[in-house]
């Protein structure tokens, strides 16, 4: 005779008031009767609800850690009986054993997770507080965007800002501050102090009443600022150099890659932190891509940025052009071939600006200085590789880690590379540039110090988290110690 199972009501295993039962059979074998179960009626339900109300009154007053302990023990018992329960479940429900074992495991995981949730014992909340005066030191290449990346979140969080723009772009900074004031920012909330980094920037960083500093610029300056902030226990966000690479695999859409590399390498005259300064190309498409690239690069129009026909504007100043010229010389000495560019443009009208031709260095090998060091100009080093693994290795083997890019149609390869490319940002089928405001921006290794701008993370940087516990039990509850009722 199959066993008659019971209801559990009001703390007892009891027969149904109806006295009626139904059979439960194995769906894989209809002769196999597992048991007879109560065909309960409304009376049984009423009794159960009344009991559960008493249970609720008791349990809702039981401290959450105690509730969690019970669930923890439930999880442990499920672990012990996992196999028995899985077999019983398969017999009753029909799905294969691996699946019913998984079914039990899910219960174990849920119990153990609920247990840790139970440690949230006191009524608590966390919120953000502003830090104080934020010192913002910015570079020349994004005269408006980079200051706003720092300033707007800093202000939103409730800080006052002290802003020192790069010496080459003070006018845009002035225009920005005018807008803030016009928009109604109380005048003492923003301060704009122009001047030299080594004087004004340094004084800001060293000032004891500037507890938070955000810097974008060279790794060398970032190191100096980092040392000071470390010594003074200041909160510091650093955004520094890059040596970003675009990888083009043999299955890539070459037209797309070509448009991407031209934009990535020569947009902003190569003066972006995320500029594509290395092109790592699979050997099977190397020659074709490089030919197309040089052809297009040669046809780019240099000129003043205010001229609508201009593709590539000047470098920021004389030193920047000298640096580019120096590095092209280094590349030649190291054995790279200058396939296009490699000099100042001869065109009339450009002699009074800091122009330099879009330049492609081919035959570059991993480890050369032009492959390792940031040039910050319109110079692209092309490296030939034989596989994605090699491409990733070359990408990663530099001291910087800001942005990377991969052109391929192989979705599996792309997903693998996303994890392996050692940069803070990776683009797939897009060049290394093009950050968006709602996503975190920043790099690894010597590019940064772990902070991000943009996205939600930047609000973390400009605020301190405050946690408040309110214990309304009326007695001392010692955390982790008082776990009994
Ligand atoms: P870049 O090579 O992009 O010009 P820099 O690091 O030289 O980068 O400059 C970025 C910003 O840092 C500029 O606003 C500059 O004035 C400032 N700066 C330069 N030197 C220092 C310093 N020692 N302390 C603080 N700020 C500095």
Short mmCIF file of C-alpha atoms and ligand atoms in Angstrom, two decimals:
data_model
loop_
_atom_site.label_atom_id
_atom_site.label_comp_id
_atom_site.label_asym_id
_atom_site.label_seq_id
_atom_site.Cartn_x
_atom_site.Cartn_y
_atom_site.Cartn_z
CA UNK A 1 0.00 0.00 0.00
CA UNK A 2 1.38 3.43 -0.87
CA UNK A 3 2.10 5.72 2.03
CA UNK A 4 -0.46 8.39 3.00
CA UNK A 5 1.36 11.71 3.31
CA UNK A 6 0.09 14.53 5.52
CA UNK A 7 -0.23 18.31 5.56
CA UNK A 8 1.95 20.36 7.88
CA UNK A 9 -0.36 22.79 9.69
CA UNK A 10 0.02 24.60 13.00
CA UNK A 11 3.24 22.87 13.80
CA UNK A 12 2.07 19.34 13.14
CA UNK A 13 1.86 16.75 10.43
CA UNK A 14 -1.89 16.25 10.12
CA UNK A 15 -4.38 14.45 7.91
CA UNK A 16 -6.68 16.67 5.82
CA UNK A 17 -10.04 17.59 7.28
CA UNK A 18 -11.58 16.22 4.08
CA UNK A 19 -10.07 12.78 4.67
CA UNK A 20 -9.50 12.60 0.89
CA UNK A 21 -6.27 11.75 -0.97
CA UNK A 22 -4.84 11.69 -4.51
CA UNK A 23 -2.16 9.47 -5.97
CA UNK A 24 1.20 10.74 -7.17
CA UNK A 25 2.80 8.54 -9.87
CA UNK A 26 6.18 8.39 -11.59
CA UNK A 27 5.83 10.01 -15.05
CA UNK A 28 8.33 7.51 -16.41
CA UNK A 29 6.37 4.51 -15.08
CA UNK A 30 2.66 4.87 -14.35
CA UNK A 31 2.69 1.67 -12.28
CA UNK A 32 5.02 3.32 -9.81
CA UNK A 33 2.91 5.08 -7.16
CA UNK A 34 5.03 7.36 -5.06
CA UNK A 35 2.41 8.07 -2.45
CA UNK A 36 -1.03 9.41 -1.65
CA UNK A 37 -1.26 13.09 -0.84
CA UNK A 38 -3.99 15.08 0.90
CA UNK A 39 -6.84 16.37 -1.22
CA UNK A 40 -7.30 19.22 1.28
CA UNK A 41 -10.26 21.55 1.55
CA UNK A 42 -10.84 25.23 2.49
CA UNK A 43 -10.88 24.37 6.20
CA UNK A 44 -7.33 23.15 6.02
CA UNK A 45 -6.33 26.40 4.33
CA UNK A 46 -8.07 28.51 6.97
CA UNK A 47 -6.29 26.72 9.77
CA UNK A 48 -2.97 27.03 8.02
CA UNK A 49 -3.38 30.78 7.46
CA UNK A 50 -4.32 31.36 11.09
CA UNK A 51 -1.23 29.51 12.20
CA UNK A 52 0.98 31.32 9.69
CA UNK A 53 -0.17 34.65 11.09
CA UNK A 54 1.12 33.64 14.48
CA UNK A 55 4.29 32.43 12.82
CA UNK A 56 4.72 35.77 11.06
CA UNK A 57 4.35 37.71 14.31
CA UNK A 58 7.15 35.66 15.79
CA UNK A 59 9.47 35.43 12.81
CA UNK A 60 9.33 39.04 11.74
CA UNK A 61 10.59 39.94 15.22
CA UNK A 62 13.38 37.40 15.05
CA UNK A 63 16.65 39.18 14.14
CA UNK A 64 17.66 38.72 10.52
CA UNK A 65 20.97 37.05 11.44
CA UNK A 66 19.04 34.36 13.30
CA UNK A 67 16.72 33.90 10.34
CA UNK A 68 19.81 33.66 8.20
CA UNK A 69 21.33 31.01 10.47
CA UNK A 70 18.30 28.81 9.99
CA UNK A 71 18.54 29.17 6.22
CA UNK A 72 22.21 28.38 6.42
CA UNK A 73 21.41 25.11 8.17
CA UNK A 74 18.77 24.41 5.53
CA UNK A 75 21.46 24.82 2.90
CA UNK A 76 23.77 22.45 4.77
CA UNK A 77 21.06 19.81 5.04
CA UNK A 78 20.32 20.15 1.34
CA UNK A 79 23.99 19.53 0.69
CA UNK A 80 23.89 16.36 2.79
CA UNK A 81 20.75 15.05 1.14
CA UNK A 82 21.34 16.36 -2.34
CA UNK A 83 21.52 12.93 -3.97
CA UNK A 84 18.46 11.50 -2.20
CA UNK A 85 16.36 14.52 -3.01
CA UNK A 86 17.52 14.61 -6.63
CA UNK A 87 16.54 10.95 -7.06
CA UNK A 88 13.16 11.48 -5.42
CA UNK A 89 12.62 14.50 -7.63
CA UNK A 90 13.45 12.61 -10.82
CA UNK A 91 11.11 9.85 -9.80
CA UNK A 92 8.34 12.34 -9.29
CA UNK A 93 8.97 14.92 -11.97
CA UNK A 94 10.78 12.96 -14.66
CA UNK A 95 13.71 15.18 -15.64
CA UNK A 96 17.14 13.56 -15.72
CA UNK A 97 19.29 13.27 -12.62
CA UNK A 98 21.85 15.86 -13.66
CA UNK A 99 19.01 18.33 -13.85
CA UNK A 100 17.43 17.48 -10.55
CA UNK A 101 20.87 17.66 -8.90
CA UNK A 102 21.15 21.15 -10.39
CA UNK A 103 17.69 21.87 -9.06
CA UNK A 104 18.82 21.00 -5.54
CA UNK A 105 22.05 22.93 -5.97
CA UNK A 106 20.09 26.05 -6.80
CA UNK A 107 18.28 25.66 -3.50
CA UNK A 108 21.62 25.28 -1.69
CA UNK A 109 23.00 28.41 -3.33
CA UNK A 110 19.86 30.36 -2.55
CA UNK A 111 19.94 29.30 1.09
CA UNK A 112 23.55 30.21 1.58
CA UNK A 113 23.09 33.54 -0.16
CA UNK A 114 20.06 34.31 2.00
CA UNK A 115 22.16 33.52 5.05
CA UNK A 116 24.72 36.21 4.24
CA UNK A 117 21.95 38.69 3.47
CA UNK A 118 20.79 38.09 7.01
CA UNK A 119 23.90 39.84 8.32
CA UNK A 120 22.24 43.09 7.26
CA UNK A 121 20.85 43.46 10.70
CA UNK A 122 20.52 47.14 11.50
CA UNK A 123 18.55 49.68 9.58
CA UNK A 124 21.24 51.28 7.50
CA UNK A 125 21.86 53.53 4.57
CA UNK A 126 24.75 54.98 2.70
CA UNK A 127 24.94 58.27 0.91
CA UNK A 128 27.53 60.50 -0.62
CA UNK A 129 29.12 63.62 0.75
CA UNK A 130 31.24 66.13 -1.13
CA UNK A 131 34.92 66.26 -0.28
CA UNK A 132 35.92 69.92 -0.48
CA UNK A 133 37.92 71.93 -2.99
CA UNK A 134 38.76 69.86 -6.05
CA UNK A 135 41.93 70.84 -7.93
CA UNK A 136 41.55 70.16 -11.65
CA UNK A 137 44.58 70.21 -13.93
CA UNK A 138 43.91 69.67 -17.59
CA UNK A 139 45.84 69.26 -20.86
CA UNK A 140 45.53 71.10 -24.15
CA UNK A 141 44.05 68.45 -26.42
CA UNK A 142 40.41 68.59 -25.29
CA UNK A 143 40.19 72.13 -24.01
CA UNK A 144 36.50 71.87 -23.10
CA UNK A 145 35.67 68.17 -22.82
CA UNK A 146 38.34 67.17 -20.30
CA UNK A 147 37.63 70.09 -17.95
CA UNK A 148 33.93 69.23 -18.08
CA UNK A 149 34.63 65.55 -17.38
CA UNK A 150 36.17 66.66 -14.14
CA UNK A 151 34.24 69.76 -13.29
CA UNK A 152 30.64 68.73 -13.77
CA UNK A 153 30.69 65.60 -11.62
CA UNK A 154 32.80 67.44 -9.03
CA UNK A 155 30.21 70.22 -8.87
CA UNK A 156 27.26 67.86 -8.91
CA UNK A 157 28.70 66.08 -5.90
CA UNK A 158 28.86 69.40 -4.09
CA UNK A 159 32.54 70.28 -4.30
CA UNK A 160 34.00 73.64 -5.19
CA UNK A 161 36.46 73.55 -8.09
CA UNK A 162 39.81 75.13 -8.66
CA UNK A 163 40.62 74.86 -12.34
CA UNK A 164 44.00 75.23 -14.01
CA UNK A 165 43.84 74.68 -17.74
CA UNK A 166 46.84 73.92 -19.91
CA UNK A 167 48.86 76.95 -20.91
CA UNK A 168 48.03 76.45 -24.59
CA UNK A 169 44.24 76.60 -24.18
CA UNK A 170 43.34 79.22 -21.58
CA UNK A 171 40.73 80.91 -23.73
CA UNK A 172 38.40 77.92 -23.96
CA UNK A 173 38.69 77.58 -20.19
CA UNK A 174 37.69 81.21 -19.82
CA UNK A 175 34.63 80.67 -22.05
CA UNK A 176 33.62 77.64 -20.01
CA UNK A 177 33.84 79.46 -16.69
CA UNK A 178 31.80 82.33 -18.12
CA UNK A 179 29.06 79.85 -18.98
CA UNK A 180 29.08 78.34 -15.49
CA UNK A 181 28.64 81.78 -13.97
CA UNK A 182 25.96 82.75 -16.44
CA UNK A 183 24.10 79.57 -15.60
CA UNK A 184 23.94 80.65 -12.00
CA UNK A 185 26.79 78.84 -10.30
CA UNK A 186 27.56 80.81 -7.13
CA UNK A 187 30.71 82.74 -7.98
CA UNK A 188 32.95 81.29 -5.31
CA UNK A 189 32.22 77.72 -6.29
CA UNK A 190 34.50 77.91 -9.32
CA UNK A 191 37.98 79.40 -9.47
CA UNK A 192 40.02 79.66 -12.64
CA UNK A 193 43.74 80.17 -12.19
CA UNK A 194 45.83 80.34 -15.35
CA UNK A 195 49.55 79.86 -15.45
CA UNK A 196 52.37 77.40 -15.64
CA UNK A 197 51.92 73.88 -14.43
CA UNK A 198 55.17 73.91 -12.54
CA UNK A 199 54.01 76.96 -10.58
CA UNK A 200 50.21 77.12 -10.43
CA UNK A 201 49.58 73.38 -10.84
CA UNK A 202 52.24 72.56 -8.31
CA UNK A 203 50.90 75.10 -5.78
CA UNK A 204 47.41 73.63 -6.13
CA UNK A 205 48.60 70.09 -5.61
CA UNK A 206 50.66 71.09 -2.59
CA UNK A 207 47.94 73.20 -0.98
CA UNK A 208 46.64 71.46 2.16
CA UNK A 209 43.09 72.70 1.57
CA UNK A 210 42.79 70.95 -1.80
CA UNK A 211 42.00 67.39 -0.71
CA UNK A 212 41.10 66.00 -4.12
CA UNK A 213 43.08 66.40 -7.33
CA UNK A 214 42.26 65.28 -10.83
CA UNK A 215 44.94 65.42 -13.48
CA UNK A 216 45.10 64.60 -17.16
CA UNK A 217 48.44 64.97 -18.89
CA UNK A 218 51.79 63.30 -19.28
CA UNK A 219 52.91 60.33 -17.23
CA UNK A 220 55.96 62.29 -16.08
CA UNK A 221 53.89 65.11 -14.59
CA UNK A 222 51.40 62.59 -13.22
CA UNK A 223 54.21 60.89 -11.32
CA UNK A 224 55.28 64.15 -9.71
CA UNK A 225 51.70 64.95 -8.72
CA UNK A 226 51.19 61.39 -7.49
CA UNK A 227 54.19 61.60 -5.20
CA UNK A 228 52.90 64.81 -3.62
CA UNK A 229 49.36 63.52 -3.23
CA UNK A 230 50.63 60.27 -1.76
CA UNK A 231 52.67 62.13 0.80
CA UNK A 232 49.74 64.38 1.67
CA UNK A 233 47.10 61.62 1.65
CA UNK A 234 45.07 63.26 -1.07
CA UNK A 235 42.57 61.60 -3.30
CA UNK A 236 43.99 61.66 -6.83
CA UNK A 237 42.75 60.66 -10.26
CA UNK A 238 45.43 60.37 -12.93
CA UNK A 239 44.82 60.06 -16.65
CA UNK A 240 48.10 59.85 -18.49
CA UNK A 241 49.84 58.50 -21.55
CA UNK A 242 48.82 55.92 -24.09
CA UNK A 243 50.30 53.86 -26.91
CA UNK A 244 47.08 52.60 -28.34
CA UNK A 245 46.93 49.96 -31.03
CA UNK A 246 44.43 48.91 -33.62
CA UNK A 247 44.61 45.25 -34.55
CA UNK A 248 43.37 44.28 -38.01
CA UNK A 249 42.87 40.55 -38.59
CA UNK A 250 42.80 38.82 -41.95
CA UNK A 251 39.01 38.41 -41.86
CA UNK A 252 38.34 42.09 -41.16
CA UNK A 253 36.32 44.44 -43.32
CA UNK A 254 39.33 46.34 -44.68
CA UNK A 255 37.39 49.38 -45.88
CA UNK A 256 35.97 49.79 -42.41
CA UNK A 257 39.41 49.31 -40.85
CA UNK A 258 40.89 51.86 -43.24
CA UNK A 259 38.37 54.55 -42.32
CA UNK A 260 38.93 53.68 -38.68
CA UNK A 261 42.69 53.90 -38.71
CA UNK A 262 42.76 57.19 -40.60
CA UNK A 263 40.42 58.72 -38.05
CA UNK A 264 42.12 57.08 -35.08
CA UNK A 265 45.67 57.99 -36.10
CA UNK A 266 45.30 61.41 -37.71
CA UNK A 267 42.14 62.87 -36.12
CA UNK A 268 43.07 65.72 -33.75
CA UNK A 269 46.48 65.49 -35.49
CA UNK A 270 47.19 62.40 -33.41
CA UNK A 271 47.02 64.42 -30.20
CA UNK A 272 44.48 62.32 -28.35
CA UNK A 273 45.24 60.23 -25.31
CA UNK A 274 43.45 57.45 -27.17
CA UNK A 275 44.98 58.12 -30.61
CA UNK A 276 45.79 55.07 -32.70
CA UNK A 277 49.55 55.19 -32.76
CA UNK A 278 50.16 51.55 -33.65
CA UNK A 279 48.55 49.48 -36.37
CA UNK A 280 49.05 45.78 -35.78
CA UNK A 281 48.11 43.98 -38.98
CA UNK A 282 47.79 40.34 -39.89
CA UNK A 283 50.41 39.42 -42.50
CA UNK A 284 47.78 38.21 -44.98
CA UNK A 285 46.23 41.67 -45.31
CA UNK A 286 49.22 43.78 -44.32
CA UNK A 287 50.44 44.90 -47.74
CA UNK A 288 46.99 45.63 -49.08
CA UNK A 289 45.93 47.66 -46.07
CA UNK A 290 49.18 49.60 -45.91
CA UNK A 291 48.96 50.53 -49.60
CA UNK A 292 45.40 51.77 -49.18
CA UNK A 293 46.33 53.59 -46.00
CA UNK A 294 49.27 55.48 -47.51
CA UNK A 295 47.19 56.44 -50.51
CA UNK A 296 44.48 57.92 -48.32
CA UNK A 297 46.91 59.52 -45.83
CA UNK A 298 48.73 61.31 -48.66
CA UNK A 299 45.46 62.81 -49.80
CA UNK A 300 44.53 64.24 -46.40
CA UNK A 301 44.41 68.02 -46.53
CA UNK A 302 46.47 69.94 -44.02
CA UNK A 303 45.43 73.41 -43.04
CA UNK A 304 43.94 75.63 -40.41
CA UNK A 305 41.10 73.97 -38.55
CA UNK A 306 38.82 76.90 -39.28
CA UNK A 307 38.99 76.05 -42.98
CA UNK A 308 36.14 73.63 -43.69
CA UNK A 309 38.24 71.74 -46.24
CA UNK A 310 40.94 70.83 -43.75
CA UNK A 311 41.30 67.20 -42.62
CA UNK A 312 44.34 67.62 -40.37
CA UNK A 313 45.18 70.75 -38.39
CA UNK A 314 48.48 71.80 -36.85
CA UNK A 315 50.20 70.42 -33.80
CA UNK A 316 49.74 72.46 -30.66
CA UNK A 317 53.13 74.16 -30.56
CA UNK A 318 56.72 74.12 -31.68
CA UNK A 319 57.86 71.70 -29.00
CA UNK A 320 55.19 69.24 -30.04
CA UNK A 321 56.38 69.34 -33.65
CA UNK A 322 60.01 68.98 -32.61
CA UNK A 323 59.04 65.94 -30.61
CA UNK A 324 57.31 64.40 -33.63
CA UNK A 325 60.33 65.16 -35.83
CA UNK A 326 62.61 63.64 -33.25
CA UNK A 327 60.60 60.42 -33.11
CA UNK A 328 60.37 60.06 -36.87
CA UNK A 329 64.18 60.33 -36.86
CA UNK A 330 64.36 57.68 -34.14
CA UNK A 331 62.11 55.43 -36.22
CA UNK A 332 64.33 55.81 -39.30
CA UNK A 333 67.40 55.02 -37.22
CA UNK A 334 65.69 51.94 -35.82
CA UNK A 335 65.06 50.68 -39.36
CA UNK A 336 61.44 51.69 -39.95
CA UNK A 337 60.50 52.89 -43.42
CA UNK A 338 58.69 56.20 -43.78
CA UNK A 339 56.09 55.21 -46.37
CA UNK A 340 54.31 58.52 -46.39
CA UNK A 341 54.69 61.86 -44.66
CA UNK A 342 57.76 62.22 -42.50
CA UNK A 343 58.14 65.97 -42.81
CA UNK A 344 56.64 69.42 -42.71
CA UNK A 345 54.25 70.17 -45.55
CA UNK A 346 55.66 72.28 -48.36
CA UNK A 347 52.32 73.91 -49.22
CA UNK A 348 52.21 77.67 -49.13
CA UNK A 349 50.39 79.25 -46.26
CA UNK A 350 51.30 76.56 -43.78
CA UNK A 351 54.76 77.82 -42.90
CA UNK A 352 53.51 79.87 -39.98
CA UNK A 353 51.77 76.97 -38.26
CA UNK A 354 53.06 73.83 -36.53
CA UNK A 355 51.99 71.48 -39.31
CA UNK A 356 53.36 68.00 -39.86
CA UNK A 357 52.36 65.49 -42.53
CA UNK A 358 50.37 62.40 -41.63
CA UNK A 359 53.11 59.83 -41.38
CA UNK A 360 53.13 56.06 -41.74
CA UNK A 361 56.12 54.12 -40.45
CA UNK A 362 56.19 50.56 -41.75
CA UNK A 363 58.44 47.67 -40.86
CA UNK A 364 58.19 48.59 -37.20
CA UNK A 365 59.00 45.75 -34.84
CA UNK A 366 57.80 45.19 -31.31
CA UNK A 367 60.16 46.85 -28.85
CA UNK A 368 61.33 49.71 -31.07
CA UNK A 369 61.05 53.09 -29.39
CA UNK A 370 58.50 54.31 -31.94
CA UNK A 371 56.45 51.27 -31.00
CA UNK A 372 56.77 51.83 -27.26
CA UNK A 373 56.79 55.57 -26.56
CA UNK A 374 54.01 58.10 -26.85
CA UNK A 375 54.64 60.53 -29.73
CA UNK A 376 51.38 62.52 -29.54
CA UNK A 377 51.35 63.49 -33.20
CA UNK A 378 50.22 62.23 -36.62
CA UNK A 379 52.59 59.26 -36.71
CA UNK A 380 51.41 55.70 -37.11
CA UNK A 381 53.71 52.70 -36.62
CA UNK A 382 52.71 49.57 -38.52
CA UNK A 383 53.64 46.16 -37.11
CA UNK A 384 53.07 42.93 -39.02
CA UNK A 385 51.91 39.84 -37.07
CA UNK A 386 50.97 36.26 -37.88
CA UNK A 387 48.13 35.60 -35.44
CA UNK A 388 45.71 37.13 -32.99
CA UNK A 389 47.76 35.81 -30.08
CA UNK A 390 50.81 37.61 -31.36
CA UNK A 391 48.77 40.76 -31.96
CA UNK A 392 47.48 40.71 -28.38
CA UNK A 393 51.02 40.16 -27.10
CA UNK A 394 52.33 43.14 -29.06
CA UNK A 395 49.40 45.24 -27.93
CA UNK A 396 50.04 44.43 -24.30
CA UNK A 397 53.80 44.72 -24.31
CA UNK A 398 53.95 48.47 -23.63
CA UNK A 399 53.93 50.36 -20.37
CA UNK A 400 50.60 52.04 -21.12
CA UNK A 401 47.10 50.58 -21.26
CA UNK A 402 44.45 53.08 -22.29
CA UNK A 403 42.64 51.96 -25.41
CA UNK A 404 42.80 49.16 -27.98
CA UNK A 405 40.84 48.15 -31.02
CA UNK A 406 40.24 44.96 -32.93
CA UNK A 407 38.86 44.57 -36.43
CA UNK A 408 37.57 41.08 -37.12
CA UNK A 409 34.39 39.31 -38.17
CA UNK A 410 35.09 36.38 -35.84
CA UNK A 411 32.85 36.91 -32.84
CA UNK A 412 34.62 34.30 -30.72
CA UNK A 413 38.01 35.88 -31.38
CA UNK A 414 36.59 39.29 -30.52
CA UNK A 415 35.19 38.13 -27.20
CA UNK A 416 38.44 36.40 -26.29
CA UNK A 417 40.45 39.50 -27.15
CA UNK A 418 38.15 41.74 -25.09
CA UNK A 419 39.37 39.94 -22.01
CA UNK A 420 42.99 39.63 -23.04
CA UNK A 421 43.74 43.13 -24.35
CA UNK A 422 45.33 44.85 -21.39
CA UNK A 423 43.68 48.26 -21.70
CA UNK A 424 40.91 50.12 -19.91
CA UNK A 425 38.93 50.45 -23.14
CA UNK A 426 38.62 48.13 -26.13
CA UNK A 427 36.75 48.86 -29.33
CA UNK A 428 35.62 46.14 -31.70
CA UNK A 429 35.35 47.19 -35.33
CA UNK A 430 35.90 50.81 -34.37
CA UNK A 431 39.11 52.79 -33.87
CA UNK A 432 40.76 53.40 -30.51
CA UNK A 433 39.06 56.76 -30.04
CA UNK A 434 35.48 57.75 -29.34
CA UNK A 435 34.69 57.74 -25.62
CA UNK A 436 31.13 58.42 -24.55
CA UNK A 437 30.11 60.37 -21.48
CA UNK A 438 28.01 57.66 -19.88
CA UNK A 439 30.79 55.05 -19.83
CA UNK A 440 33.87 54.93 -17.64
CA UNK A 441 37.02 56.22 -19.29
CA UNK A 442 40.50 55.37 -18.15
CA UNK A 443 43.43 53.06 -18.50
CA UNK A 444 45.55 50.48 -16.77
CA UNK A 445 49.29 50.25 -16.07
CA UNK A 446 51.08 53.60 -16.40
CA UNK A 447 48.11 55.24 -18.03
CA UNK A 448 46.21 55.71 -14.80
CA UNK A 449 45.97 54.98 -11.13
CA UNK A 450 42.78 52.96 -11.09
CA UNK A 451 40.23 55.74 -11.28
CA UNK A 452 37.86 56.36 -14.13
CA UNK A 453 36.34 59.48 -15.55
CA UNK A 454 32.90 59.53 -17.10
CA UNK A 455 30.15 57.08 -16.36
CA UNK A 456 29.05 56.48 -12.83
CA UNK A 457 32.53 55.82 -11.42
CA UNK A 458 33.54 59.44 -11.56
CA UNK A 459 30.88 60.30 -8.97
CA UNK A 460 32.57 57.86 -6.67
CA UNK A 461 35.78 59.77 -7.08
CA UNK A 462 34.36 63.17 -6.21
CA UNK A 463 32.46 62.05 -3.13
CA UNK A 464 33.02 60.26 0.14
CA UNK A 465 30.65 57.47 1.05
CA UNK A 466 28.98 57.89 4.41
CA UNK A 467 27.31 54.92 6.06
CA UNK A 468 24.71 55.44 8.78
CA UNK A 469 23.50 52.68 11.10
CA UNK A 470 20.36 53.20 13.12
CA UNK A 471 19.77 50.62 15.81
CA UNK A 472 16.17 50.84 16.92
CA UNK A 473 16.16 47.68 19.06
CA UNK A 474 16.71 49.75 22.20
CA UNK A 475 19.58 47.55 23.30
CA UNK A 476 23.19 47.09 22.38
CA UNK A 477 23.58 44.68 19.47
CA UNK A 478 27.27 43.90 19.13
CA UNK A 479 28.05 43.28 15.45
CA UNK A 480 29.03 39.64 14.74
CA UNK A 481 28.82 38.82 18.47
CA UNK A 482 25.18 39.13 19.48
CA UNK A 483 23.66 36.59 17.16
CA UNK A 484 21.19 35.01 19.57
CA UNK A 485 17.74 36.47 20.30
P1 LIG B 1 51.10 67.50 -21.92
O1 LIG B 1 52.32 66.79 -22.36
O2 LIG B 1 49.82 66.88 -22.31
O3 LIG B 1 51.15 68.99 -22.09
P2 LIG B 1 51.68 67.96 -19.14
O4 LIG B 1 51.70 66.91 -18.11
O5 LIG B 1 52.94 68.68 -19.42
O6 LIG B 1 51.08 67.23 -20.37
O7 LIG B 1 50.58 69.06 -18.82
C1 LIG B 1 49.26 68.76 -18.44
C2 LIG B 1 48.81 69.78 -17.40
O8 LIG B 1 49.60 69.63 -16.25
C3 LIG B 1 48.94 71.21 -17.84
O9 LIG B 1 47.84 71.95 -17.36
C4 LIG B 1 50.21 71.64 -17.16
O10 LIG B 1 50.27 73.01 -16.95
C5 LIG B 1 50.13 70.89 -15.86
N1 LIG B 1 51.40 70.67 -15.17
C6 LIG B 1 52.63 70.58 -15.73
N2 LIG B 1 53.56 70.37 -14.76
C7 LIG B 1 52.91 70.33 -13.57
C8 LIG B 1 53.33 70.14 -12.21
N3 LIG B 1 54.59 69.93 -11.87
N4 LIG B 1 52.37 70.14 -11.26
C9 LIG B 1 51.08 70.32 -11.59
N5 LIG B 1 50.65 70.52 -12.85
C10 LIG B 1 51.53 70.51 -13.84
#
